Amino acid sequence: MSKPFKFKEFTIHQDRCAMKIGTDAVLLGAWTSIKHQPSSILDIGAGTGVLALMLAQRSSEIPIDIEIIDALEIDEAAYEQCVENFENSVWADRLFCYHASLNEFTDEIDDTYDLIISNPPFYSEDFKTDNQQRDIARFQDAMPFEHLLAGVSKLLSEAGEFSIIIPFQEEEKFIRLAESFHLFPHRITYVQGNPDSEIKRSLICFKRTKTTLEKTHLIIETGRHQYTDEYVTLTKDFYLNM
């Protein structure tokens, strides 16, 4: 049984979720900008609910007057666990999870969101495991990028921002696809595990208007558990050992 993951201000139970807490989610939740003071946030493919909880914590510290943080999860077990994680947090009054597909959600919801965030499934390799729940959580065909971007283009407010983490090798294709939905990269951070490793992930923020693109690099550690100052600064409000 998977142990709960304890952050500084909330705990994530994840025994019923196919995708456990990982570096990608924590990076995305900490990196995503809330400087534009969103009043509404949507997490697409919420899993445990960690991104919504991170943004609830961050917005309460500034504070920003966020009216609602919604989450969307298609897997029933993950949805139920997400709801429990929300209810057990101090921000339960502003967190809400929908059990629906992105298509169902976009058909039913007329509102738009000032910030949309997603740590999507992106294993597009042509293999599957014998664990269907894990496959749905991990494989891109459960929510292909085109499907995700179509939903975001309908749900994002005019001045809103869309924040995502994807494999670096998928970045060029994803940006090209996003532009076909009139979403343009505003900020990119390239993530490396250590100074000698290849770039593994791209953190990207999109807007509806073209702006000057800001590019930065983030290296996680210089040696085993020797974290860089930049990584510590980004994640210290969340990780217990930072």
Short mmCIF file of C-alpha atoms in Angstrom, two decimals:
data_model
loop_
_atom_site.label_atom_id
_atom_site.label_comp_id
_atom_site.label_asym_id
_atom_site.label_seq_id
_atom_site.Cartn_x
_atom_site.Cartn_y
_atom_site.Cartn_z
CA MET A 1 0.00 0.00 0.00
CA SER A 2 1.33 3.41 -0.98
CA LYS A 3 2.13 5.68 1.96
CA PRO A 4 0.60 9.16 2.23
CA PHE A 5 2.90 11.91 0.94
CA LYS A 6 3.28 14.63 3.56
CA PHE A 7 3.91 18.19 2.43
CA LYS A 8 4.42 21.09 4.84
CA GLU A 9 0.79 22.23 4.83
CA PHE A 10 -1.19 19.26 3.50
CA THR A 11 -1.05 15.47 3.09
CA ILE A 12 -1.74 13.52 -0.09
CA HIS A 13 -3.23 10.03 0.15
CA GLN A 14 -2.38 8.22 -3.10
CA ASP A 15 -2.99 4.49 -2.59
CA ARG A 16 -5.92 4.50 -5.08
CA CYS A 17 -4.22 6.68 -7.71
CA ALA A 18 -2.29 5.12 -10.57
CA MET A 19 0.13 8.05 -10.75
CA LYS A 20 1.88 8.81 -7.49
CA ILE A 21 3.39 12.12 -6.41
CA GLY A 22 6.46 12.87 -8.52
CA THR A 23 8.91 15.66 -9.24
CA ASP A 24 6.98 16.78 -12.35
CA ALA A 25 3.83 17.70 -10.42
CA VAL A 26 5.70 19.51 -7.66
CA LEU A 27 7.76 21.45 -10.21
CA LEU A 28 4.65 22.48 -12.13
CA GLY A 29 2.67 23.45 -9.04
CA ALA A 30 5.52 25.58 -7.71
CA TRP A 31 6.64 27.09 -11.06
CA THR A 32 3.23 28.15 -12.42
CA SER A 33 2.78 31.90 -12.14
CA ILE A 34 -0.13 33.43 -10.22
CA LYS A 35 1.15 36.99 -10.71
CA HIS A 36 -1.84 37.73 -12.96
CA GLN A 37 -4.02 37.07 -9.88
CA PRO A 38 -6.43 34.44 -11.25
CA SER A 39 -9.84 34.36 -9.60
CA SER A 40 -10.59 30.89 -11.00
CA ILE A 41 -8.29 27.90 -11.56
CA LEU A 42 -8.82 24.54 -13.29
CA ASP A 43 -6.58 21.46 -12.98
CA ILE A 44 -7.16 19.06 -15.90
CA GLY A 45 -6.36 15.43 -15.05
CA ALA A 46 -6.08 16.08 -11.32
CA GLY A 47 -5.01 12.63 -10.07
CA THR A 48 -4.34 13.03 -6.35
CA GLY A 49 -5.24 16.74 -6.48
CA VAL A 50 -1.71 17.86 -5.64
CA LEU A 51 -1.59 20.74 -8.16
CA ALA A 52 -4.86 22.25 -6.95
CA LEU A 53 -3.70 21.94 -3.33
CA MET A 54 -0.35 23.56 -4.11
CA LEU A 55 -2.08 26.49 -5.80
CA ALA A 56 -4.54 26.80 -2.91
CA GLN A 57 -1.59 27.04 -0.51
CA ARG A 58 0.30 29.54 -2.66
CA SER A 59 -2.72 31.79 -3.24
CA SER A 60 -3.57 31.86 0.48
CA GLU A 61 -0.05 33.07 1.28
CA ILE A 62 -0.13 36.16 -0.97
CA PRO A 63 -3.19 36.40 -0.65
CA ILE A 64 -5.14 36.33 -3.90
CA ASP A 65 -8.90 36.40 -3.95
CA ILE A 66 -9.41 33.06 -5.71
CA GLU A 67 -13.10 32.21 -5.76
CA ILE A 68 -12.79 28.62 -6.93
CA ILE A 69 -10.17 25.98 -7.72
CA ASP A 70 -11.76 23.23 -9.80
CA ALA A 71 -10.22 19.90 -10.73
CA LEU A 72 -11.17 17.35 -13.35
CA GLU A 73 -10.48 13.61 -13.10
CA ILE A 74 -11.85 10.82 -15.30
CA ASP A 75 -10.67 7.78 -13.27
CA GLU A 76 -13.21 6.96 -10.57
CA ALA A 77 -10.76 5.78 -7.89
CA ALA A 78 -8.48 8.77 -8.44
CA TYR A 79 -11.49 11.11 -8.40
CA GLU A 80 -12.67 9.74 -5.04
CA GLN A 81 -9.19 10.06 -3.57
CA CYS A 82 -8.81 13.60 -4.92
CA VAL A 83 -12.10 14.60 -3.24
CA GLU A 84 -10.89 13.14 0.06
CA ASN A 85 -7.56 14.96 -0.19
CA PHE A 86 -9.44 18.21 -0.84
CA GLU A 87 -11.84 17.64 2.07
CA ASN A 88 -8.96 16.92 4.46
CA SER A 89 -7.20 20.20 3.62
CA VAL A 90 -7.69 23.63 5.18
CA TRP A 91 -8.79 24.97 1.77
CA ALA A 92 -11.72 22.53 1.35
CA ASP A 93 -14.19 25.41 0.94
CA ARG A 94 -12.66 26.51 -2.38
CA LEU A 95 -11.63 23.15 -3.88
CA PHE A 96 -13.98 21.08 -6.03
CA CYS A 97 -13.35 18.00 -8.18
CA TYR A 98 -15.52 16.89 -11.12
CA HIS A 99 -15.69 13.24 -12.19
CA ALA A 100 -15.90 13.63 -15.96
CA SER A 101 -13.93 13.52 -19.19
CA LEU A 102 -12.60 16.76 -20.62
CA ASN A 103 -15.15 16.53 -23.46
CA GLU A 104 -18.07 16.13 -21.04
CA PHE A 105 -16.78 18.98 -18.92
CA THR A 106 -16.33 21.45 -21.79
CA ASP A 107 -19.82 20.62 -23.07
CA GLU A 108 -21.43 21.33 -19.69
CA ILE A 109 -19.40 24.28 -18.36
CA ASP A 110 -20.03 27.79 -19.66
CA ASP A 111 -17.52 29.49 -17.35
CA THR A 112 -13.91 30.21 -18.25
CA TYR A 113 -10.83 30.03 -16.04
CA ASP A 114 -8.05 32.55 -15.48
CA LEU A 115 -5.52 29.77 -14.95
CA ILE A 116 -5.55 26.23 -16.33
CA ILE A 117 -2.88 23.78 -15.23
CA SER A 118 -2.18 20.22 -16.36
CA ASN A 119 0.39 17.50 -15.75
CA PRO A 120 -0.91 15.33 -18.59
CA PRO A 121 -0.25 11.69 -19.48
CA PHE A 122 2.50 11.72 -22.06
CA TYR A 123 3.91 8.24 -22.54
CA SER A 124 3.16 7.89 -26.23
CA GLU A 125 5.23 4.73 -26.76
CA ASP A 126 3.46 1.83 -28.40
CA PHE A 127 3.31 -0.41 -25.36
CA LYS A 128 0.87 -1.02 -22.56
CA THR A 129 1.18 -2.70 -19.19
CA ASP A 130 -1.31 -5.09 -17.60
CA ASN A 131 -2.48 -2.28 -15.30
CA GLN A 132 -5.22 -0.43 -17.18
CA GLN A 133 -5.65 2.28 -14.53
CA ARG A 134 -1.94 3.11 -14.69
CA ASP A 135 -2.01 3.07 -18.49
CA ILE A 136 -4.87 5.60 -18.54
CA ALA A 137 -2.94 7.85 -16.17
CA ARG A 138 0.35 7.55 -18.06
CA PHE A 139 -0.38 7.18 -21.76
CA GLN A 140 -1.02 10.07 -24.06
CA ASP A 141 -3.81 8.32 -25.97
CA ALA A 142 -6.03 8.67 -22.88
CA MET A 143 -5.90 12.44 -23.38
CA PRO A 144 -3.96 13.28 -26.55
CA PHE A 145 -2.37 16.72 -26.71
CA GLU A 146 -4.76 17.89 -29.43
CA HIS A 147 -7.75 16.93 -27.27
CA LEU A 148 -6.24 18.72 -24.26
CA LEU A 149 -5.51 21.91 -26.20
CA ALA A 150 -8.99 21.96 -27.75
CA GLY A 151 -10.45 21.87 -24.24
CA VAL A 152 -8.09 24.55 -22.96
CA SER A 153 -8.92 26.86 -25.88
CA LYS A 154 -12.61 26.68 -24.92
CA LEU A 155 -12.12 27.03 -21.16
CA LEU A 156 -9.38 29.66 -20.87
CA SER A 157 -10.41 33.26 -20.22
CA GLU A 158 -9.20 35.98 -22.59
CA ALA A 159 -6.39 37.12 -20.30
CA GLY A 160 -5.86 33.66 -18.80
CA GLU A 161 -2.74 31.51 -18.71
CA PHE A 162 -2.27 27.79 -19.36
CA SER A 163 0.58 26.00 -17.62
CA ILE A 164 1.89 22.53 -18.44
CA ILE A 165 4.87 20.19 -18.09
CA ILE A 166 5.81 17.92 -21.00
CA PRO A 167 8.82 15.90 -22.19
CA PHE A 168 11.40 18.16 -23.83
CA GLN A 169 11.33 16.07 -27.03
CA GLU A 170 7.59 16.78 -27.40
CA GLU A 171 7.97 20.56 -26.96
CA GLU A 172 8.31 21.67 -30.58
CA LYS A 173 5.32 19.59 -31.70
CA PHE A 174 3.22 20.74 -28.74
CA ILE A 175 3.94 24.46 -29.32
CA ARG A 176 3.09 24.11 -33.02
CA LEU A 177 -0.18 22.36 -32.10
CA ALA A 178 -0.98 25.00 -29.46
CA GLU A 179 -0.56 27.79 -32.02
CA SER A 180 -3.23 26.16 -34.17
CA PHE A 181 -5.57 26.79 -31.21
CA HIS A 182 -4.28 30.39 -30.91
CA LEU A 183 -2.30 29.65 -27.75
CA PHE A 184 1.23 31.03 -27.68
CA PRO A 185 4.20 30.28 -25.39
CA HIS A 186 4.98 33.08 -22.97
CA ARG A 187 7.47 31.42 -20.61
CA ILE A 188 9.53 28.21 -20.85
CA THR A 189 11.82 26.60 -18.29
CA TYR A 190 14.01 23.69 -19.36
CA VAL A 191 14.52 21.12 -16.59
CA GLN A 192 17.69 19.04 -16.16
CA GLY A 193 18.25 16.46 -13.46
CA ASN A 194 21.91 17.49 -13.06
CA PRO A 195 24.39 19.68 -14.98
CA ASP A 196 25.58 16.75 -17.13
CA SER A 197 22.20 15.24 -18.01
CA GLU A 198 20.06 16.03 -21.02
CA ILE A 199 17.09 18.39 -20.76
CA LYS A 200 14.26 16.11 -19.63
CA ARG A 201 11.19 18.35 -19.26
CA SER A 202 9.78 21.63 -20.52
CA LEU A 203 7.62 23.76 -18.24
CA ILE A 204 5.55 26.01 -20.52
CA CYS A 205 3.11 28.84 -19.90
CA PHE A 206 0.77 29.79 -22.76
CA LYS A 207 -1.36 32.88 -23.37
CA ARG A 208 -3.89 33.82 -26.04
CA THR A 209 -1.70 36.67 -27.27
CA LYS A 210 1.85 36.56 -28.62
CA THR A 211 4.38 38.03 -26.20
CA THR A 212 8.14 38.06 -25.85
CA LEU A 213 9.16 34.52 -24.93
CA GLU A 214 11.12 34.20 -21.69
CA LYS A 215 13.39 31.12 -21.50
CA THR A 216 15.21 29.83 -18.42
CA HIS A 217 16.95 26.65 -17.24
CA LEU A 218 16.48 24.76 -13.98
CA ILE A 219 18.93 22.14 -12.73
CA ILE A 220 17.55 20.02 -9.89
CA GLU A 221 20.71 18.70 -8.24
CA THR A 222 24.50 18.86 -8.58
CA GLY A 223 24.96 15.45 -6.91
CA ARG A 224 22.80 12.83 -5.23
CA HIS A 225 20.41 14.83 -2.97
CA GLN A 226 22.63 17.91 -3.42
CA TYR A 227 19.89 20.26 -4.57
CA THR A 228 20.58 23.53 -6.36
CA ASP A 229 19.63 26.82 -4.72
CA GLU A 230 17.11 27.45 -7.52
CA TYR A 231 15.34 24.13 -6.93
CA VAL A 232 15.29 24.62 -3.15
CA THR A 233 13.88 28.16 -3.55
CA LEU A 234 11.16 26.84 -5.87
CA THR A 235 10.04 23.91 -3.70
CA LYS A 236 10.91 24.82 -0.10
CA ASP A 237 7.36 25.91 0.77
CA PHE A 238 6.17 22.36 0.06
CA TYR A 239 8.77 19.66 0.72
CA LEU A 240 9.29 18.79 4.40
CA ASN A 241 13.05 18.31 3.97
CA MET A 242 13.71 21.60 2.15
#
